[in-house]
């Protein structure tokens, strides 16, 4: 019992003669301000928007949509050109001529000549009609391609939107991390000042604060670049400030993969375009087979002439004509081979479009279910990591834990928060991908093109 008593008698003296804590040579960590990007003079986005709002703006502003609409307009023009061959054509001609004898004596003559001629195709073994059907089908293909372009743009915008929202949330995580590391630095300094802490703990806390500040600066940069990318996809000035509103993608109405695949095969614009293209190539093959077939046409004309008075003499004609190229040097044979190749290509495109649709649905479904599982796990990770930080800081205040335990707990919390945000974003993006895979609109967002020009003129 002598040694414990002796130790108790010595401790007060040691306390009275304790060496003051050593202050480390610590450089303060600067806190940089966020980098700002001045907005344009006109602001298209004046309020917080959701993903589908961004998609609607993109459908209105994105230049790629204008290109697709122009391609549809060109297809409508070609269809109108093809149909014109089925209708009557009329032409007017007029001239004034003078005839003068050169070698023989005598006076010349002069006069007016004019005529109106109307022609109508009567029969060509369906050649012109097949060309019209082919052009009309190609117009429908262009319309389906426009729909596919719109759907692709919507998915791209939604991916970018949720990515930007994710980066904004990651900025908040890093801001909270900076706040926490600042508080931990104050705690380490307080323990050092009380004689219970170590100088290395203060330096470690300052180093952690510097790393957190670096991560915050990087997160802000990433978020700003994501905003620029989103604005570019939306077709607006990339400097436009965009504020995201909270909102989730709608949950798929069905989890039956076979049903989702069936919906995709029925609704996907790529499949509809491939099916219509196959029909168009079939019409093209029929037209090639009759490219040298006889054609029968009717014509009627009225002519007037006179030396001084153009209407001095009137005449009229009515006729029926037959045109048949009995030998074309192999042109029709080559056209048939080319048309058959187009049919084969269209068949392959349809199969590829079908396989792609099934693959897109399958991958989107797997991505969605995996993301939902990750989100459920990440939510528990955040709760446990936050509790771990609370316990570690309490243990450090009580002097029963080293500062490294606090550092590890804080690192685990930040990683858990990042995982949770990433998983939630993956869920939203996978839902949008699944909607695109089955060819469906979202919350009333439709992709039907506005009429550009009447195709029946």
C-alpha positions as a printed NumPy array, in Angstrom:
array([[   0.   ,    0.   ,    0.   ],
       [   3.028,    2.316,    0.217],
       [   3.43 ,    2.853,   -3.528],
       [  -0.099,    4.083,   -4.268],
       [   0.083,    6.481,   -1.369],
       [   3.448,    7.727,   -2.558],
       [   2.143,    8.185,   -6.101],
       [  -0.843,   10.183,   -4.873],
       [   1.447,   12.455,   -2.915],
       [   3.667,   13.105,   -5.951],
       [   0.939,   13.828,   -8.533],
       [  -0.091,   17.237,   -7.137],
       [   3.497,   18.392,   -7.311],
       [   3.789,   17.265,  -10.885],
       [   0.602,   19.095,  -11.727],
       [   1.852,   22.274,  -10.154],
       [   5.072,   22.075,  -12.123],
       [   3.489,   20.994,  -15.399],
       [   5.101,   22.294,  -18.608],
       [   2.762,   24.594,  -20.613],
       [   1.378,   22.994,  -23.811],
       [   3.507,   23.384,  -26.888],
       [   1.764,   25.505,  -29.503],
       [   2.289,   24.047,  -32.978],
       [   3.421,   26.228,  -35.845],
       [   0.11 ,   26.033,  -37.716],
       [  -0.727,   27.984,  -40.891],
       [  -4.396,   29.071,  -40.996],
       [  -6.472,   27.419,  -43.719],
       [  -8.052,   30.006,  -46.063],
       [ -11.757,   29.77 ,  -46.888],
       [ -12.177,   30.607,  -50.608],
       [ -15.409,   32.139,  -51.844],
       [ -17.47 ,   30.26 ,  -54.442],
       [ -16.624,   30.997,  -58.072],
       [ -19.495,   32.85 ,  -59.733],
       [ -20.445,   32.922,  -63.411],
       [ -22.307,   36.055,  -64.568],
       [ -25.569,   35.172,  -66.269],
       [ -26.678,   36.346,  -69.716],
       [ -28.722,   39.47 ,  -70.339],
       [ -31.898,   37.448,  -70.956],
       [ -32.774,   34.68 ,  -68.543],
       [ -34.89 ,   31.846,  -69.978],
       [ -35.095,   30.051,  -66.641],
       [ -36.654,   32.395,  -64.113],
       [ -37.702,   29.96 ,  -61.395],
       [ -36.678,   26.593,  -59.946],
       [ -37.348,   23.83 ,  -62.459],
       [ -37.768,   20.088,  -62.372],
       [ -36.346,   17.578,  -64.813],
       [ -39.396,   17.563,  -67.055],
       [ -39.408,   21.384,  -67.124],
       [ -35.825,   21.303,  -68.365],
       [ -36.848,   18.743,  -70.983],
       [ -39.687,   20.946,  -72.244],
       [ -37.327,   23.894,  -72.588],
       [ -34.899,   21.699,  -74.518],
       [ -37.634,   20.517,  -76.901],
       [ -38.354,   24.15 ,  -77.638],
       [ -34.833,   25.575,  -77.754],
       [ -32.415,   22.783,  -78.75 ],
       [ -31.047,   23.268,  -82.319],
       [ -30.912,   19.504,  -82.919],
       [ -34.704,   19.409,  -82.77 ],
       [ -34.862,   22.113,  -85.412],
       [ -32.611,   19.999,  -87.658],
       [ -34.87 ,   16.97 ,  -87.195],
       [ -37.929,   19.09 ,  -87.983],
       [ -36.21 ,   20.362,  -91.111],
       [ -35.549,   16.776,  -92.181],
       [ -39.232,   15.988,  -91.714],
       [ -40.168,   19.045,  -93.758],
       [ -37.84 ,   17.901,  -96.539],
       [ -39.461,   14.447,  -96.483],
       [ -42.888,   16.071,  -96.732],
       [ -41.655,   18.008,  -99.746],
       [ -40.4  ,   14.85 , -101.46 ],
       [ -43.716,   13.148, -100.769],
       [ -45.57 ,   16.063, -102.318],
       [ -43.278,   15.948, -105.367],
       [ -44.014,   12.246, -105.861],
       [ -47.789,   12.731, -105.611],
       [ -47.7  ,   15.466, -108.219],
       [ -47.146,   12.824, -110.913],
       [ -50.639,   11.451, -110.239],
       [ -52.372,   14.728, -111.011],
       [ -52.876,   16.593, -114.304],
       [ -50.219,   19.017, -115.446],
       [ -50.816,   22.107, -117.534],
       [ -48.388,   24.18 , -119.546],
       [ -48.689,   27.362, -121.571],
       [ -46.443,   28.411, -124.407],
       [ -46.434,   31.579, -126.49 ],
       [ -44.09 ,   33.033, -129.078],
       [ -43.845,   35.563, -131.834],
       [ -41.794,   34.597, -134.907],
       [ -40.945,   36.025, -138.291],
       [ -40.128,   33.945, -141.316],
       [ -37.978,   35.524, -144.05 ],
       [ -36.867,   33.965, -147.354],
       [ -33.124,   34.395, -147.888],
       [ -32.287,   32.761, -151.234],
       [ -35.629,   33.177, -152.91 ],
       [ -37.309,   36.424, -153.583],
       [ -40.489,   37.174, -151.823],
       [ -41.576,   38.671, -148.618],
       [ -41.474,   36.875, -145.317],
       [ -44.209,   36.235, -142.831],
       [ -44.686,   36.76 , -139.118],
       [ -47.227,   35.913, -136.5  ],
       [ -48.221,   34.983, -132.971],
       [ -48.457,   31.402, -131.71 ],
       [ -49.719,   30.275, -128.306],
       [ -51.087,   27.066, -126.825],
       [ -52.403,   25.501, -123.616],
       [ -51.671,   21.804, -123.065],
       [ -53.02 ,   19.54 , -120.329],
       [ -51.575,   16.065, -119.678],
       [ -52.767,   13.287, -117.368],
       [ -51.134,    9.955, -116.622],
       [ -53.623,    7.148, -117.187],
       [ -51.778,    3.893, -116.559],
       [ -48.193,    2.802, -115.834],
       [ -48.66 ,   -0.557, -114.087],
       [ -48.639,    1.124, -110.654],
       [ -45.098,    2.503, -111.015],
       [ -45.938,    6.063, -110.028],
       [ -48.296,    4.939, -107.281],
       [ -45.545,    2.788, -105.741],
       [ -43.203,    5.778, -105.819],
       [ -45.841,    7.845, -104.021],
       [ -46.298,    5.141, -101.398],
       [ -42.552,    4.918, -100.931],
       [ -42.213,    8.686, -100.451],
       [ -45.168,    8.758,  -98.054],
       [ -43.623,    5.962,  -96.003],
       [ -40.302,    7.769,  -95.942],
       [ -42.126,   10.844,  -94.658],
       [ -43.513,    8.712,  -91.831],
       [ -39.989,    7.434,  -91.141],
       [ -38.799,   11.016,  -90.791],
       [ -41.621,   11.701,  -88.36 ],
       [ -40.656,    8.685,  -86.244],
       [ -37.017,    9.78 ,  -86.374],
       [ -38.041,   13.189,  -85.068],
       [ -39.852,   11.499,  -82.204],
       [ -36.772,    9.39 ,  -81.454],
       [ -34.565,   12.498,  -81.519],
       [ -36.9  ,   14.226,  -79.094],
       [ -36.948,   11.204,  -76.777],
       [ -33.152,   10.945,  -76.847],
       [ -32.831,   14.635,  -76.041],
       [ -35.259,   14.335,  -73.135],
       [ -33.218,   11.474,  -71.67 ],
       [ -29.951,   13.389,  -72.129],
       [ -31.403,   16.468,  -70.45 ],
       [ -32.803,   14.445,  -67.559],
       [ -29.499,   12.649,  -67.041],
       [ -27.709,   16.006,  -66.99 ],
       [ -30.372,   17.538,  -64.748],
       [ -30.11 ,   14.812,  -62.121],
       [ -26.337,   14.927,  -62.421],
       [ -26.406,   18.664,  -61.738],
       [ -28.781,   18.187,  -58.797],
       [ -26.444,   15.485,  -57.499],
       [ -23.448,   17.815,  -57.729],
       [ -25.368,   20.525,  -55.88 ],
       [ -26.106,   18.1  ,  -53.054],
       [ -22.47 ,   17.021,  -52.975],
       [ -21.521,   20.672,  -52.512],
       [ -23.759,   20.771,  -49.428],
       [ -22.096,   17.61 ,  -48.125],
       [ -18.664,   19.179,  -48.523],
       [ -19.857,   22.415,  -46.916],
       [ -21.06 ,   20.414,  -43.924],
       [ -17.744,   18.572,  -43.908],
       [ -15.868,   21.876,  -43.742],
       [ -18.104,   23.017,  -40.876],
       [ -17.512,   19.772,  -38.996],
       [ -13.756,   19.818,  -39.51 ],
       [ -13.663,   23.442,  -38.325],
       [ -15.487,   22.405,  -35.158],
       [ -13.082,   19.497,  -34.692],
       [ -10.143,   21.892,  -35.048],
       [ -11.628,   24.091,  -32.325],
       [ -12.09 ,   21.003,  -30.157],
       [  -8.485,   19.904,  -30.697],
       [  -7.213,   23.389,  -29.858],
       [  -9.334,   23.496,  -26.715],
       [  -7.986,   20.172,  -25.516],
       [  -4.435,   21.322,  -26.244],
       [  -4.977,   24.524,  -24.319],
       [  -6.297,   22.558,  -21.359],
       [  -3.196,   20.401,  -21.354],
       [  -5.081,   17.243,  -22.307],
       [  -4.452,   17.288,  -26.042],
       [  -1.473,   16.834,  -28.307],
       [  -0.045,   19.364,  -30.803],
       [  -0.227,   16.699,  -33.485],
       [  -4.003,   16.56 ,  -33.038],
       [  -4.289,   20.262,  -33.833],
       [  -2.129,   19.902,  -36.921],
       [  -4.101,   16.851,  -38.005],
       [  -7.353,   18.784,  -37.576],
       [  -5.949,   21.683,  -39.611],
       [  -4.842,   19.27 ,  -42.317],
       [  -8.292,   17.726,  -42.373],
       [  -9.815,   21.182,  -42.696],
       [  -7.532,   21.924,  -45.649],
       [  -8.525,   18.689,  -47.354],
       [ -12.2  ,   19.41 ,  -46.728],
       [ -11.811,   22.9  ,  -48.168],
       [ -10.091,   21.49 ,  -51.254],
       [ -12.915,   18.994,  -51.716],
       [ -15.48 ,   21.78 ,  -51.347],
       [ -13.744,   23.87 ,  -54.006],
       [ -13.645,   20.891,  -56.358],
       [ -17.308,   20.095,  -55.686],
       [ -18.314,   23.669,  -56.475],
       [ -16.341,   23.584,  -59.712],
       [ -17.954,   20.297,  -60.728],
       [ -21.436,   21.639,  -59.986],
       [ -20.823,   24.795,  -62.009],
       [ -19.55 ,   22.801,  -64.97 ],
       [ -22.585,   20.511,  -64.697],
       [ -24.838,   23.552,  -64.845],
       [ -23.08 ,   24.749,  -67.995],
       [ -23.468,   21.309,  -69.607],
       [ -27.165,   21.171,  -68.683],
       [ -27.84 ,   24.605,  -70.159],
       [ -26.077,   23.593,  -73.363],
       [ -28.242,   20.487,  -73.695],
       [ -31.329,   22.61 ,  -73.046],
       [ -30.349,   24.848,  -75.955],
       [ -30.009,   28.001,  -73.857],
       [ -27.074,   30.267,  -73.038],
       [ -24.582,   28.108,  -71.078],
       [ -24.125,   30.979,  -68.597],
       [ -27.788,   30.815,  -67.591],
       [ -28.24 ,   30.26 ,  -63.843],
       [ -30.386,   27.191,  -63.203],
       [ -31.989,   26.372,  -59.892],
       [ -33.28 ,   22.84 ,  -59.486],
       [ -36.546,   22.045,  -57.736],
       [ -37.039,   18.881,  -55.74 ],
       [ -38.878,   16.118,  -57.51 ],
       [ -38.494,   12.471,  -58.429],
       [ -39.073,   10.553,  -61.613],
       [ -42.356,    8.627,  -61.57 ],
       [ -42.129,    5.043,  -60.412],
       [ -42.634,    2.556,  -63.278],
       [ -46.232,    1.407,  -63.451],
       [ -45.173,   -2.214,  -63.857],
       [ -42.267,   -4.41 ,  -62.844],
       [ -43.134,   -7.169,  -65.307],
       [ -40.126,   -7.27 ,  -67.613],
       [ -42.023,   -9.137,  -70.329],
       [ -44.754,   -6.516,  -70.199],
       [ -42.191,   -3.701,  -70.372],
       [ -40.559,   -5.349,  -73.384],
       [ -43.933,   -5.712,  -75.097],
       [ -44.629,   -2.025,  -74.479],
       [ -41.253,   -1.1  ,  -75.929],
       [ -41.783,   -3.197,  -79.05 ],
       [ -45.114,   -1.436,  -79.559],
       [ -44.139,    2.154,  -78.715],
       [ -40.465,    2.664,  -79.525],
       [ -40.145,    5.211,  -82.357],
       [ -37.04 ,    3.43 ,  -83.647],
       [ -39.024,    0.236,  -84.174],
       [ -41.865,    2.105,  -85.832],
       [ -39.371,    3.861,  -88.072],
       [ -37.73 ,    0.542,  -88.996],
       [ -41.096,   -1.068,  -89.755],
       [ -42.14 ,    1.874,  -91.92 ],
       [ -38.768,    1.905,  -93.649],
       [ -39.229,   -1.773,  -94.507],
       [ -42.578,   -0.963,  -96.104],
       [ -41.003,    1.907,  -98.   ],
       [ -38.265,   -0.334,  -99.358],
       [ -40.96 ,   -2.817, -100.463],
       [ -42.702,   -0.076, -102.428],
       [ -39.348,    0.879, -103.875],
       [ -38.802,   -2.703, -105.061],
       [ -42.214,   -2.726, -106.737],
       [ -41.433,    0.557, -108.433],
       [ -38.096,   -0.786, -109.666],
       [ -39.809,   -3.773, -111.263],
       [ -42.036,   -1.449, -113.315],
       [ -39.414,    1.168, -114.114],
       [ -39.493,    0.275, -117.862],
       [ -43.182,   -0.632, -118.06 ],
       [ -45.374,    1.041, -120.716],
       [ -47.089,    4.259, -119.732],
       [ -50.332,    5.574, -121.16 ],
       [ -51.276,    9.214, -120.919],
       [ -53.92 ,   11.596, -122.242],
       [ -53.258,   15.075, -123.571],
       [ -55.433,   17.935, -124.691],
       [ -54.339,   21.256, -126.117],
       [ -55.8  ,   24.45 , -127.442],
       [ -53.8  ,   26.722, -129.725],
       [ -54.313,   30.155, -131.22 ],
       [ -52.313,   31.959, -133.903],
       [ -52.447,   34.883, -136.252],
       [ -50.178,   37.313, -138.083],
       [ -51.329,   40.331, -136.152],
       [ -54.224,   39.173, -134.023],
       [ -53.129,   36.27 , -131.745],
       [ -56.694,   34.93 , -131.708],
       [ -57.282,   35.035, -135.453],
       [ -57.154,   31.247, -135.719],
       [ -58.036,   28.689, -133.012],
       [ -57.342,   24.949, -133.007],
       [ -57.662,   22.093, -130.54 ],
       [ -56.24 ,   18.6  , -130.222],
       [ -56.996,   15.573, -128.045],
       [ -54.681,   12.612, -127.966],
       [ -53.615,    9.474, -126.186],
       [ -49.96 ,    8.51 , -125.956],
       [ -48.027,    5.323, -125.293],
       [ -44.434,    5.295, -124.151],
       [ -42.471,    2.068, -123.682],
       [ -38.736,    1.68 , -123.342],
       [ -38.378,   -1.831, -124.716],
       [ -34.648,   -1.843, -124.02 ],
       [ -32.946,    0.174, -121.275],
       [ -29.454,   -1.293, -121.298],
       [ -29.951,   -3.149, -118.007],
       [ -31.055,   -0.099, -116.041],
       [ -34.19 ,   -1.753, -114.634],
       [ -32.239,   -4.882, -113.67 ],
       [ -29.761,   -2.8  , -111.684],
       [ -32.582,   -0.863, -110.043],
       [ -34.222,   -4.117, -108.937],
       [ -30.971,   -5.388, -107.401],
       [ -30.474,   -2.12 , -105.549],
       [ -34.068,   -2.16 , -104.297],
       [ -33.695,   -5.744, -103.073],
       [ -30.581,   -4.717, -101.17 ],
       [ -32.565,   -1.893,  -99.569],
       [ -35.187,   -4.41 ,  -98.449],
       [ -32.511,   -6.627,  -96.899],
       [ -30.988,   -3.645,  -95.125],
       [ -34.388,   -2.557,  -93.808],
       [ -35.039,   -6.069,  -92.5  ],
       [ -31.699,   -6.057,  -90.696],
       [ -32.396,   -2.575,  -89.273],
       [ -35.736,   -3.744,  -87.919],
       [ -34.135,   -6.727,  -86.228],
       [ -31.415,   -4.533,  -84.768],
       [ -33.965,   -2.011,  -83.509],
       [ -35.911,   -4.835,  -81.854],
       [ -32.818,   -6.259,  -80.177],
       [ -31.768,   -2.791,  -79.024],
       [ -35.185,   -2.159,  -77.499],
       [ -35.102,   -5.427,  -75.563],
       [ -31.543,   -4.701,  -74.429],
       [ -32.412,   -1.162,  -73.317],
       [ -35.382,   -2.361,  -71.28 ],
       [ -33.346,   -5.15 ,  -69.677],
       [ -30.409,   -2.928,  -68.785],
       [ -32.626,   -0.126,  -67.492],
       [ -34.555,   -2.572,  -65.32 ],
       [ -31.359,   -4.054,  -63.863],
       [ -29.887,   -0.587,  -63.282],
       [ -33.049,    0.577,  -61.533],
       [ -33.317,   -2.404,  -59.191],
       [ -29.611,   -2.269,  -58.336],
       [ -29.787,    1.47 ,  -57.66 ],
       [ -32.811,    1.012,  -55.409],
       [ -30.919,   -1.599,  -53.395],
       [ -27.876,    0.684,  -53.088],
       [ -30.068,    3.572,  -51.959],
       [ -31.665,    1.466,  -49.211],
       [ -28.258,    0.402,  -47.893],
       [ -26.791,    3.914,  -48.209],
       [ -29.576,    5.39 ,  -46.1  ],
       [ -28.634,    3.156,  -43.176],
       [ -24.964,    3.943,  -43.727],
       [ -25.587,    7.654,  -43.271],
       [ -27.472,    7.129,  -40.019],
       [ -24.811,    4.818,  -38.597],
       [ -21.924,    7.04 ,  -39.716],
       [ -23.524,   10.129,  -38.154],
       [ -23.889,    8.251,  -34.87 ],
       [ -20.279,    7.114,  -35.126],
       [ -19.107,   10.731,  -35.427],
       [ -21.165,   11.725,  -32.399],
       [ -19.687,    8.928,  -30.304],
       [ -16.122,    9.549,  -31.498],
       [ -16.28 ,   13.24 ,  -30.685],
       [ -17.753,   12.465,  -27.266],
       [ -15.036,    9.933,  -26.532],
       [ -12.375,   12.431,  -27.619],
       [ -13.803,   15.131,  -25.331],
       [ -13.769,   12.658,  -22.476],
       [ -10.161,   11.779,  -23.197],
       [ -10.782,    8.094,  -23.859],
       [ -10.178,    8.218,  -27.63 ],
       [  -7.455,    9.563,  -29.873],
       [  -8.158,   12.19 ,  -32.507],
       [  -7.609,    9.68 ,  -35.299],
       [ -10.87 ,    8.023,  -34.264],
       [ -12.711,   11.301,  -34.886],
       [ -11.001,   11.737,  -38.235],
       [ -11.918,    8.246,  -39.4  ],
       [ -15.513,    8.686,  -38.285],
       [ -15.833,   11.986,  -40.139],
       [ -14.365,   10.45 ,  -43.303],
       [ -16.823,    7.572,  -43.066],
       [ -19.739,   10.   ,  -42.677],
       [ -18.787,   11.998,  -45.751],
       [ -18.393,    8.831,  -47.819],
       [ -21.755,    7.517,  -46.621],
       [ -23.457,   10.787,  -47.55 ],
       [ -21.822,   10.745,  -50.976],
       [ -22.931,    7.137,  -51.504],
       [ -26.507,    8.004,  -50.554],
       [ -26.649,   10.953,  -52.962],
       [ -25.105,    8.938,  -55.77 ],
       [ -27.527,    6.065,  -55.215],
       [ -30.563,    8.373,  -55.179],
       [ -29.399,   10.013,  -58.401],
       [ -28.852,    6.611,  -59.983],
       [ -32.454,    5.69 ,  -59.141],
       [ -33.816,    8.807,  -60.853],
       [ -31.624,    8.341,  -63.917],
       [ -32.53 ,    4.652,  -64.192],
       [ -36.238,    5.493,  -64.032],
       [ -35.799,    8.033,  -66.821],
       [ -33.837,    5.485,  -68.855],
       [ -36.581,    2.902,  -68.387],
       [ -39.218,    5.372,  -69.556],
       [ -37.118,    6.059,  -72.646],
       [ -36.544,    2.335,  -73.194],
       [ -40.265,    1.578,  -73.387],
       [ -40.972,    4.626,  -75.547],
       [ -43.26 ,    6.336,  -73.036],
       [ -43.791,    9.989,  -72.192],
       [ -43.473,   11.138,  -68.589],
       [ -46.085,   13.142,  -66.681],
       [ -47.795,   14.351,  -69.809],
       [ -44.526,   15.149,  -71.58 ],
       [ -45.188,   14.049,  -75.15 ],
       [ -42.925,   14.007,  -78.162],
       [ -45.441,   14.471,  -80.981],
       [ -44.043,   17.008,  -83.461],
       [ -45.956,   20.148,  -84.253],
       [ -47.23 ,   20.273,  -87.845],
       [ -44.686,   21.882,  -90.127],
       [ -46.484,   21.9  ,  -93.419],
       [ -49.403,   20.108,  -94.951],
       [ -48.244,   16.975,  -96.787],
       [ -51.396,   16.883,  -98.917],
       [ -50.815,   19.984, -100.934]])
